[in-house]
């Protein structure tokens, strides 16, 4: 037990937590935006996968890193548009469409990767984002090396939390998004196009998810592997519930999961002799489920989540 | 009786603000609106009167841009309104208070009101300016609401105020109210009417939709009558006669059955200190005492959501009490499930016909025998369902209760609302129940069907059934019930016999104020 507390005081643990949390923040905020508008996006796992592939491929073909991020977001937005056209405009089941999009995007990622690089056996590498030390701030003891010696995409992820919060709670568009997730008829009755609002939220949310995927190939690693998203998308969906659909809480939820993940890797080395390592691997998931059960029992979920809105239907 | 334009004496206010010309709207085979032309003058309250399904709401939804009319046009101050755009309707000064409020419960009053009143893509929401404008408006019109409370915490009457303020905030000149009194207590209705009168005095115009004749006659200047999608006529309210309007609305003379006085018999239901748990705090019953006797109709009045569902579910065997005791026909109930209750002789008419009353995808005969599935003649051998016996039973029931349907094998969801209710009545009443629990039995039905339902209930009462009648329609309760109790936040209070027909008293109790 004392060993575990010792891990918590190391720089490496906290720096790793921030690395692990970055893609989760993008994914969770993206999913949160979709769900706040009333659309569950189960395409997240696939959208993160194709974002990872698209961003990596852009750089491998000679593009630079930042345009790769934009390209990944663009591709994610396209899949968001696909999801929105089925669920928002046609009113098809959000579950079925979302799972379909995940299957499509995962398969398409592998297909395109193989098609463009038929010869390779080991995944080729690119030069990823390097650590950027924020001038002056990174010299602060402990906080500096943890918070201000990260790759730029981690800073972007952390910055996105207040941005999404501001969008949702301080702008007319954000109000329309929240209302579309609560009662779309009320939005329509105020003269606003519900379908447009929902579509915008899904497209923007999906773009964020794709950047989360691209973080893995452009920042955390330097290559694209099949199955590298490894359930992160599904975790983000759980984190949104854990966070009661609030951006600030989403950051805390994501940090908790990432911290547990960073901890279990280190705890394996400490306690691996006694306890099977699979236990440690499962630990973040188990604790997240437990936390979710405790936290989300009384949360007010968006009332119109999963409910399609059709104009001119008999109300 | 054709369109009577306002008479000479109010020619000062004759300026026309809204004009409908030949509006037609079809939903599949149904023509909801058939060539309707109407006009609204400045400073006028126009009532649109008609039965359920006459096309009133459809017409208003066309004006407000929720629907696109198949034919015809809407003009505001001589300018034609682009069809199918709520945005355009709001810009033209039309505000609508929907029957089912269009509010988001998890958001504040202010957020609900300012949505859409600023450019969607502006970088900052001007919340404090909005709050100031809202405060000024609510002061000016005497509509008291707190801008920063959650809509979910408001009462129905307060929510309606928010809806009206929403329209005023958007600078509406024409206010459309769809069945605004359906969910209000009599006192709240008075307040609403006072508000409407003051709005109209300030130069606004209003259209009020209703099927309640008495209210319409009190509040409106002119009355437009709709029947089956057609405009039957427009009359001045002051020349109108209640009975004549009723006949025009229905298209024929309908007399609702009258009750005859009967001596109450033995108790068929007795609740002693019954409480329930598991619903919301205002829906859970708290120490309810109630007894119902044979030959007696006990009415339960109350605003929706005050425990009516818990009470009905309890007696139907869907919900078990958390404390207290229930006696059915003099025997204490120990098992709380539907089968026990039905076997003991309870006939059930659920509130939501489609969701709880029937299974729409199954045949009429299947729905009709669904409470007798385990008994002969419908069961053959140990567990085989006898379809022909079921169909025979259904065929005779269909005839006896005059259910209009293609036959026992027809799909139930294709029946009209009135015929569905007949089916449910037939299933419950043909077993000759000794206790009948009827929740909102006439909601959404037309006059003929209501008369039928009331007739059947009174017939059952004559034959010795005790009836618990839960209704939001005070007129229904007053005309049928022998005594009336009021439910508020899960507490049931009986109205003293001497005040049992005092609407004011019932209204006060419905809003939780102590009996005088």
PDB file of N, CA and C in Angstrom, chain A residues 166 169-173 175-176 178-179 182-183 185-192 196-197 300-303 311-315, chain B residues 27 30 58 64-67 84 86-87 90 98 102-104 106-107 111-117 119-120 122-125 166:
ATOM      1  N   UNK A 166     -17.702  27.356 -22.138  1.00  0.00           N
ATOM      2  CA  UNK A 166     -18.151  28.696 -22.539  1.00  0.00           C
ATOM      3  C   UNK A 166     -19.198  28.584 -23.646  1.00  0.00           C
ATOM      4  N   UNK A 169     -22.558  27.294 -22.080  1.00  0.00           N
ATOM      5  CA  UNK A 169     -23.251  28.062 -21.040  1.00  0.00           C
ATOM      6  C   UNK A 169     -23.248  29.571 -21.254  1.00  0.00           C
ATOM      7  N   UNK A 170     -22.480  30.063 -22.223  1.00  0.00           N
ATOM      8  CA  UNK A 170     -22.403  31.507 -22.367  1.00  0.00           C
ATOM      9  C   UNK A 170     -22.730  32.023 -23.762  1.00  0.00           C
ATOM     10  N   UNK A 171     -23.077  31.141 -24.678  1.00  0.00           N
ATOM     11  CA  UNK A 171     -23.403  31.635 -26.008  1.00  0.00           C
ATOM     12  C   UNK A 171     -24.833  31.197 -26.393  1.00  0.00           C
ATOM     13  N   UNK A 172     -25.468  31.967 -27.263  1.00  0.00           N
ATOM     14  CA  UNK A 172     -26.817  31.586 -27.720  1.00  0.00           C
ATOM     15  C   UNK A 172     -26.829  30.208 -28.371  1.00  0.00           C
ATOM     16  N   UNK A 173     -25.762  29.877 -29.113  1.00  0.00           N
ATOM     17  CA  UNK A 173     -25.699  28.573 -29.758  1.00  0.00           C
ATOM     18  C   UNK A 173     -25.702  27.467 -28.707  1.00  0.00           C
ATOM     19  N   UNK A 175     -26.937  27.564 -25.719  1.00  0.00           N
ATOM     20  CA  UNK A 175     -28.283  27.463 -25.143  1.00  0.00           C
ATOM     21  C   UNK A 175     -29.193  26.648 -26.062  1.00  0.00           C
ATOM     22  N   UNK A 176     -29.064  26.930 -27.372  1.00  0.00           N
ATOM     23  CA  UNK A 176     -29.880  26.193 -28.340  1.00  0.00           C
ATOM     24  C   UNK A 176     -29.522  24.712 -28.315  1.00  0.00           C
ATOM     25  N   UNK A 178     -28.240  22.969 -25.750  1.00  0.00           N
ATOM     26  CA  UNK A 178     -28.756  22.354 -24.517  1.00  0.00           C
ATOM     27  C   UNK A 178     -30.267  22.155 -24.604  1.00  0.00           C
ATOM     28  N   UNK A 179     -30.950  23.165 -25.152  1.00  0.00           N
ATOM     29  CA  UNK A 179     -32.404  23.077 -25.246  1.00  0.00           C
ATOM     30  C   UNK A 179     -32.810  21.980 -26.240  1.00  0.00           C
ATOM     31  N   UNK A 182     -32.967  18.896 -24.501  1.00  0.00           N
ATOM     32  CA  UNK A 182     -33.990  18.804 -23.449  1.00  0.00           C
ATOM     33  C   UNK A 182     -35.379  18.704 -24.055  1.00  0.00           C
ATOM     34  N   UNK A 183     -35.677  19.596 -24.969  1.00  0.00           N
ATOM     35  CA  UNK A 183     -37.006  19.640 -25.562  1.00  0.00           C
ATOM     36  C   UNK A 183     -36.937  20.300 -26.936  1.00  0.00           C
ATOM     37  N   UNK A 185     -38.969  20.523 -29.327  1.00  0.00           N
ATOM     38  CA  UNK A 185     -40.155  21.284 -29.748  1.00  0.00           C
ATOM     39  C   UNK A 185     -40.036  22.729 -29.244  1.00  0.00           C
ATOM     40  N   UNK A 186     -39.450  22.899 -28.055  1.00  0.00           N
ATOM     41  CA  UNK A 186     -39.281  24.242 -27.510  1.00  0.00           C
ATOM     42  C   UNK A 186     -38.330  25.059 -28.382  1.00  0.00           C
ATOM     43  N   UNK A 187     -37.320  24.408 -28.936  1.00  0.00           N
ATOM     44  CA  UNK A 187     -36.377  25.113 -29.815  1.00  0.00           C
ATOM     45  C   UNK A 187     -37.093  25.553 -31.081  1.00  0.00           C
ATOM     46  N   UNK A 188     -37.838  24.618 -31.652  1.00  0.00           N
ATOM     47  CA  UNK A 188     -38.596  24.919 -32.865  1.00  0.00           C
ATOM     48  C   UNK A 188     -39.582  26.066 -32.620  1.00  0.00           C
ATOM     49  N   UNK A 189     -40.225  26.038 -31.446  1.00  0.00           N
ATOM     50  CA  UNK A 189     -41.233  27.055 -31.144  1.00  0.00           C
ATOM     51  C   UNK A 189     -40.607  28.430 -30.961  1.00  0.00           C
ATOM     52  N   UNK A 190     -39.297  28.496 -30.786  1.00  0.00           N
ATOM     53  CA  UNK A 190     -38.631  29.794 -30.691  1.00  0.00           C
ATOM     54  C   UNK A 190     -38.052  30.204 -32.044  1.00  0.00           C
ATOM     55  N   UNK A 191     -38.426  29.485 -33.061  1.00  0.00           N
ATOM     56  CA  UNK A 191     -38.029  29.866 -34.409  1.00  0.00           C
ATOM     57  C   UNK A 191     -36.626  29.451 -34.798  1.00  0.00           C
ATOM     58  N   UNK A 192     -36.100  28.411 -34.140  1.00  0.00           N
ATOM     59  CA  UNK A 192     -34.753  27.946 -34.475  1.00  0.00           C
ATOM     60  C   UNK A 192     -34.846  26.556 -35.097  1.00  0.00           C
ATOM     61  N   UNK A 196     -30.709  21.737 -37.705  1.00  0.00           N
ATOM     62  CA  UNK A 196     -29.425  22.399 -37.952  1.00  0.00           C
ATOM     63  C   UNK A 196     -28.584  22.414 -36.676  1.00  0.00           C
ATOM     64  N   UNK A 197     -29.228  22.761 -35.553  1.00  0.00           N
ATOM     65  CA  UNK A 197     -28.498  22.834 -34.286  1.00  0.00           C
ATOM     66  C   UNK A 197     -27.914  21.471 -33.923  1.00  0.00           C
ATOM     67  N   UNK A 300     -29.461  14.439 -13.812  1.00  0.00           N
ATOM     68  CA  UNK A 300     -30.494  14.784 -14.770  1.00  0.00           C
ATOM     69  C   UNK A 300     -29.887  14.663 -16.164  1.00  0.00           C
ATOM     70  N   UNK A 301     -30.242  13.614 -16.866  1.00  0.00           N
ATOM     71  CA  UNK A 301     -29.710  13.436 -18.208  1.00  0.00           C
ATOM     72  C   UNK A 301     -30.524  14.289 -19.170  1.00  0.00           C
ATOM     73  N   UNK A 302     -29.968  14.616 -20.346  1.00  0.00           N
ATOM     74  CA  UNK A 302     -30.753  15.388 -21.319  1.00  0.00           C
ATOM     75  C   UNK A 302     -32.034  14.633 -21.656  1.00  0.00           C
ATOM     76  N   UNK A 303     -33.165  15.301 -21.462  1.00  0.00           N
ATOM     77  CA  UNK A 303     -34.461  14.621 -21.539  1.00  0.00           C
ATOM     78  C   UNK A 303     -34.772  14.097 -22.934  1.00  0.00           C
ATOM     79  N   UNK A 311     -39.903  17.483 -38.131  1.00  0.00           N
ATOM     80  CA  UNK A 311     -40.721  18.678 -38.332  1.00  0.00           C
ATOM     81  C   UNK A 311     -42.052  18.262 -38.948  1.00  0.00           C
ATOM     82  N   UNK A 312     -43.112  18.976 -38.526  1.00  0.00           N
ATOM     83  CA  UNK A 312     -44.405  18.785 -39.174  1.00  0.00           C
ATOM     84  C   UNK A 312     -45.079  17.482 -38.832  1.00  0.00           C
ATOM     85  N   UNK A 313     -44.486  16.686 -37.928  1.00  0.00           N
ATOM     86  CA  UNK A 313     -45.188  15.514 -37.436  1.00  0.00           C
ATOM     87  C   UNK A 313     -46.389  15.984 -36.653  1.00  0.00           C
ATOM     88  N   UNK A 314     -47.371  15.120 -36.528  1.00  0.00           N
ATOM     89  CA  UNK A 314     -48.472  15.486 -35.641  1.00  0.00           C
ATOM     90  C   UNK A 314     -47.942  15.463 -34.224  1.00  0.00           C
ATOM     91  N   UNK A 315     -48.033  16.594 -33.541  1.00  0.00           N
ATOM     92  CA  UNK A 315     -47.464  16.668 -32.203  1.00  0.00           C
ATOM     93  C   UNK A 315     -48.471  16.113 -31.198  1.00  0.00           C
TER      94      UNK A 315
ATOM     95  N   UNK B  27     -53.727  15.057 -43.586  1.00  0.00           N
ATOM     96  CA  UNK B  27     -52.780  14.058 -43.087  1.00  0.00           C
ATOM     97  C   UNK B  27     -53.239  12.722 -43.658  1.00  0.00           C
ATOM     98  N   UNK B  30     -56.987  11.829 -43.951  1.00  0.00           N
ATOM     99  CA  UNK B  30     -57.754  12.709 -43.075  1.00  0.00           C
ATOM    100  C   UNK B  30     -57.574  14.167 -43.496  1.00  0.00           C
ATOM    101  N   UNK B  58     -54.428  21.948 -35.364  1.00  0.00           N
ATOM    102  CA  UNK B  58     -53.773  21.909 -36.663  1.00  0.00           C
ATOM    103  C   UNK B  58     -53.758  23.300 -37.289  1.00  0.00           C
ATOM    104  N   UNK B  64     -48.623  29.180 -36.917  1.00  0.00           N
ATOM    105  CA  UNK B  64     -47.338  29.353 -36.235  1.00  0.00           C
ATOM    106  C   UNK B  64     -46.183  28.686 -36.981  1.00  0.00           C
ATOM    107  N   UNK B  65     -46.474  28.069 -38.123  1.00  0.00           N
ATOM    108  CA  UNK B  65     -45.388  27.543 -38.932  1.00  0.00           C
ATOM    109  C   UNK B  65     -44.877  26.172 -38.544  1.00  0.00           C
ATOM    110  N   UNK B  66     -45.583  25.476 -37.652  1.00  0.00           N
ATOM    111  CA  UNK B  66     -45.170  24.106 -37.356  1.00  0.00           C
ATOM    112  C   UNK B  66     -45.528  23.181 -38.518  1.00  0.00           C
ATOM    113  N   UNK B  67     -46.674  23.465 -39.133  1.00  0.00           N
ATOM    114  CA  UNK B  67     -47.106  22.692 -40.295  1.00  0.00           C
ATOM    115  C   UNK B  67     -47.141  23.606 -41.513  1.00  0.00           C
ATOM    116  N   UNK B  84     -44.586  27.365 -43.052  1.00  0.00           N
ATOM    117  CA  UNK B  84     -43.679  26.397 -42.431  1.00  0.00           C
ATOM    118  C   UNK B  84     -42.485  26.989 -41.732  1.00  0.00           C
ATOM    119  N   UNK B  86     -41.580  28.882 -38.175  1.00  0.00           N
ATOM    120  CA  UNK B  86     -41.921  29.493 -36.896  1.00  0.00           C
ATOM    121  C   UNK B  86     -41.167  30.804 -36.745  1.00  0.00           C
ATOM    122  N   UNK B  87     -39.970  30.832 -37.283  1.00  0.00           N
ATOM    123  CA  UNK B  87     -39.152  32.037 -37.188  1.00  0.00           C
ATOM    124  C   UNK B  87     -39.878  33.223 -37.814  1.00  0.00           C
ATOM    125  N   UNK B  90     -42.863  34.269 -35.654  1.00  0.00           N
ATOM    126  CA  UNK B  90     -42.458  35.043 -34.482  1.00  0.00           C
ATOM    127  C   UNK B  90     -42.099  36.470 -34.906  1.00  0.00           C
ATOM    128  N   UNK B  98     -48.498  26.744 -26.373  1.00  0.00           N
ATOM    129  CA  UNK B  98     -48.936  25.411 -26.772  1.00  0.00           C
ATOM    130  C   UNK B  98     -49.651  24.719 -25.616  1.00  0.00           C
ATOM    131  N   UNK B 102     -43.996  24.143 -24.409  1.00  0.00           N
ATOM    132  CA  UNK B 102     -42.719  23.898 -25.064  1.00  0.00           C
ATOM    133  C   UNK B 102     -41.628  24.541 -24.235  1.00  0.00           C
ATOM    134  N   UNK B 103     -41.354  23.927 -23.092  1.00  0.00           N
ATOM    135  CA  UNK B 103     -40.332  24.434 -22.190  1.00  0.00           C
ATOM    136  C   UNK B 103     -39.373  23.298 -21.871  1.00  0.00           C
ATOM    137  N   UNK B 104     -38.121  23.660 -21.593  1.00  0.00           N
ATOM    138  CA  UNK B 104     -37.151  22.658 -21.158  1.00  0.00           C
ATOM    139  C   UNK B 104     -37.043  22.738 -19.642  1.00  0.00           C
ATOM    140  N   UNK B 106     -35.066  21.378 -17.400  1.00  0.00           N
ATOM    141  CA  UNK B 106     -33.767  21.483 -16.735  1.00  0.00           C
ATOM    142  C   UNK B 106     -33.089  22.826 -16.944  1.00  0.00           C
ATOM    143  N   UNK B 107     -33.757  23.730 -17.647  1.00  0.00           N
ATOM    144  CA  UNK B 107     -33.176  25.050 -17.877  1.00  0.00           C
ATOM    145  C   UNK B 107     -33.997  26.081 -17.106  1.00  0.00           C
ATOM    146  N   UNK B 111     -33.494  31.321 -19.485  1.00  0.00           N
ATOM    147  CA  UNK B 111     -32.904  30.626 -20.632  1.00  0.00           C
ATOM    148  C   UNK B 111     -33.980  30.189 -21.616  1.00  0.00           C
ATOM    149  N   UNK B 112     -35.098  29.696 -21.072  1.00  0.00           N
ATOM    150  CA  UNK B 112     -36.194  29.282 -21.939  1.00  0.00           C
ATOM    151  C   UNK B 112     -36.736  30.450 -22.752  1.00  0.00           C
ATOM    152  N   UNK B 113     -36.743  31.615 -22.142  1.00  0.00           N
ATOM    153  CA  UNK B 113     -37.357  32.765 -22.804  1.00  0.00           C
ATOM    154  C   UNK B 113     -36.431  33.423 -23.822  1.00  0.00           C
ATOM    155  N   UNK B 114     -35.127  33.525 -23.502  1.00  0.00           N
ATOM    156  CA  UNK B 114     -34.266  34.289 -24.420  1.00  0.00           C
ATOM    157  C   UNK B 114     -33.757  33.471 -25.595  1.00  0.00           C
ATOM    158  N   UNK B 115     -33.968  32.145 -25.547  1.00  0.00           N
ATOM    159  CA  UNK B 115     -33.505  31.344 -26.679  1.00  0.00           C
ATOM    160  C   UNK B 115     -34.114  31.866 -27.984  1.00  0.00           C
ATOM    161  N   UNK B 116     -33.264  32.087 -28.944  1.00  0.00           N
ATOM    162  CA  UNK B 116     -33.746  32.480 -30.250  1.00  0.00           C
ATOM    163  C   UNK B 116     -33.975  33.971 -30.405  1.00  0.00           C
ATOM    164  N   UNK B 117     -33.839  34.731 -29.315  1.00  0.00           N
ATOM    165  CA  UNK B 117     -34.077  36.160 -29.422  1.00  0.00           C
ATOM    166  C   UNK B 117     -32.806  36.935 -29.738  1.00  0.00           C
ATOM    167  N   UNK B 119     -28.988  36.678 -32.189  1.00  0.00           N
ATOM    168  CA  UNK B 119     -28.377  35.910 -33.277  1.00  0.00           C
ATOM    169  C   UNK B 119     -27.679  34.663 -32.711  1.00  0.00           C
ATOM    170  N   UNK B 120     -27.915  33.531 -33.372  1.00  0.00           N
ATOM    171  CA  UNK B 120     -27.422  32.258 -32.862  1.00  0.00           C
ATOM    172  C   UNK B 120     -25.899  32.222 -32.782  1.00  0.00           C
ATOM    173  N   UNK B 122     -23.786  34.734 -32.175  1.00  0.00           N
ATOM    174  CA  UNK B 122     -23.060  35.771 -31.458  1.00  0.00           C
ATOM    175  C   UNK B 122     -22.226  35.115 -30.368  1.00  0.00           C
ATOM    176  N   UNK B 123     -21.173  35.803 -29.980  1.00  0.00           N
ATOM    177  CA  UNK B 123     -20.150  35.190 -29.166  1.00  0.00           C
ATOM    178  C   UNK B 123     -20.547  35.189 -27.693  1.00  0.00           C
ATOM    179  N   UNK B 124     -21.487  36.062 -27.342  1.00  0.00           N
ATOM    180  CA  UNK B 124     -21.842  36.141 -25.938  1.00  0.00           C
ATOM    181  C   UNK B 124     -23.341  36.311 -25.759  1.00  0.00           C
ATOM    182  N   UNK B 125     -23.892  35.549 -24.840  1.00  0.00           N
ATOM    183  CA  UNK B 125     -25.306  35.664 -24.525  1.00  0.00           C
ATOM    184  C   UNK B 125     -25.496  36.843 -23.582  1.00  0.00           C
ATOM    185  N   UNK B 166     -42.836  34.428 -22.762  1.00  0.00           N
ATOM    186  CA  UNK B 166     -41.989  34.092 -23.896  1.00  0.00           C
ATOM    187  C   UNK B 166     -42.496  34.811 -25.138  1.00  0.00           C
TER     188      UNK B 166
END
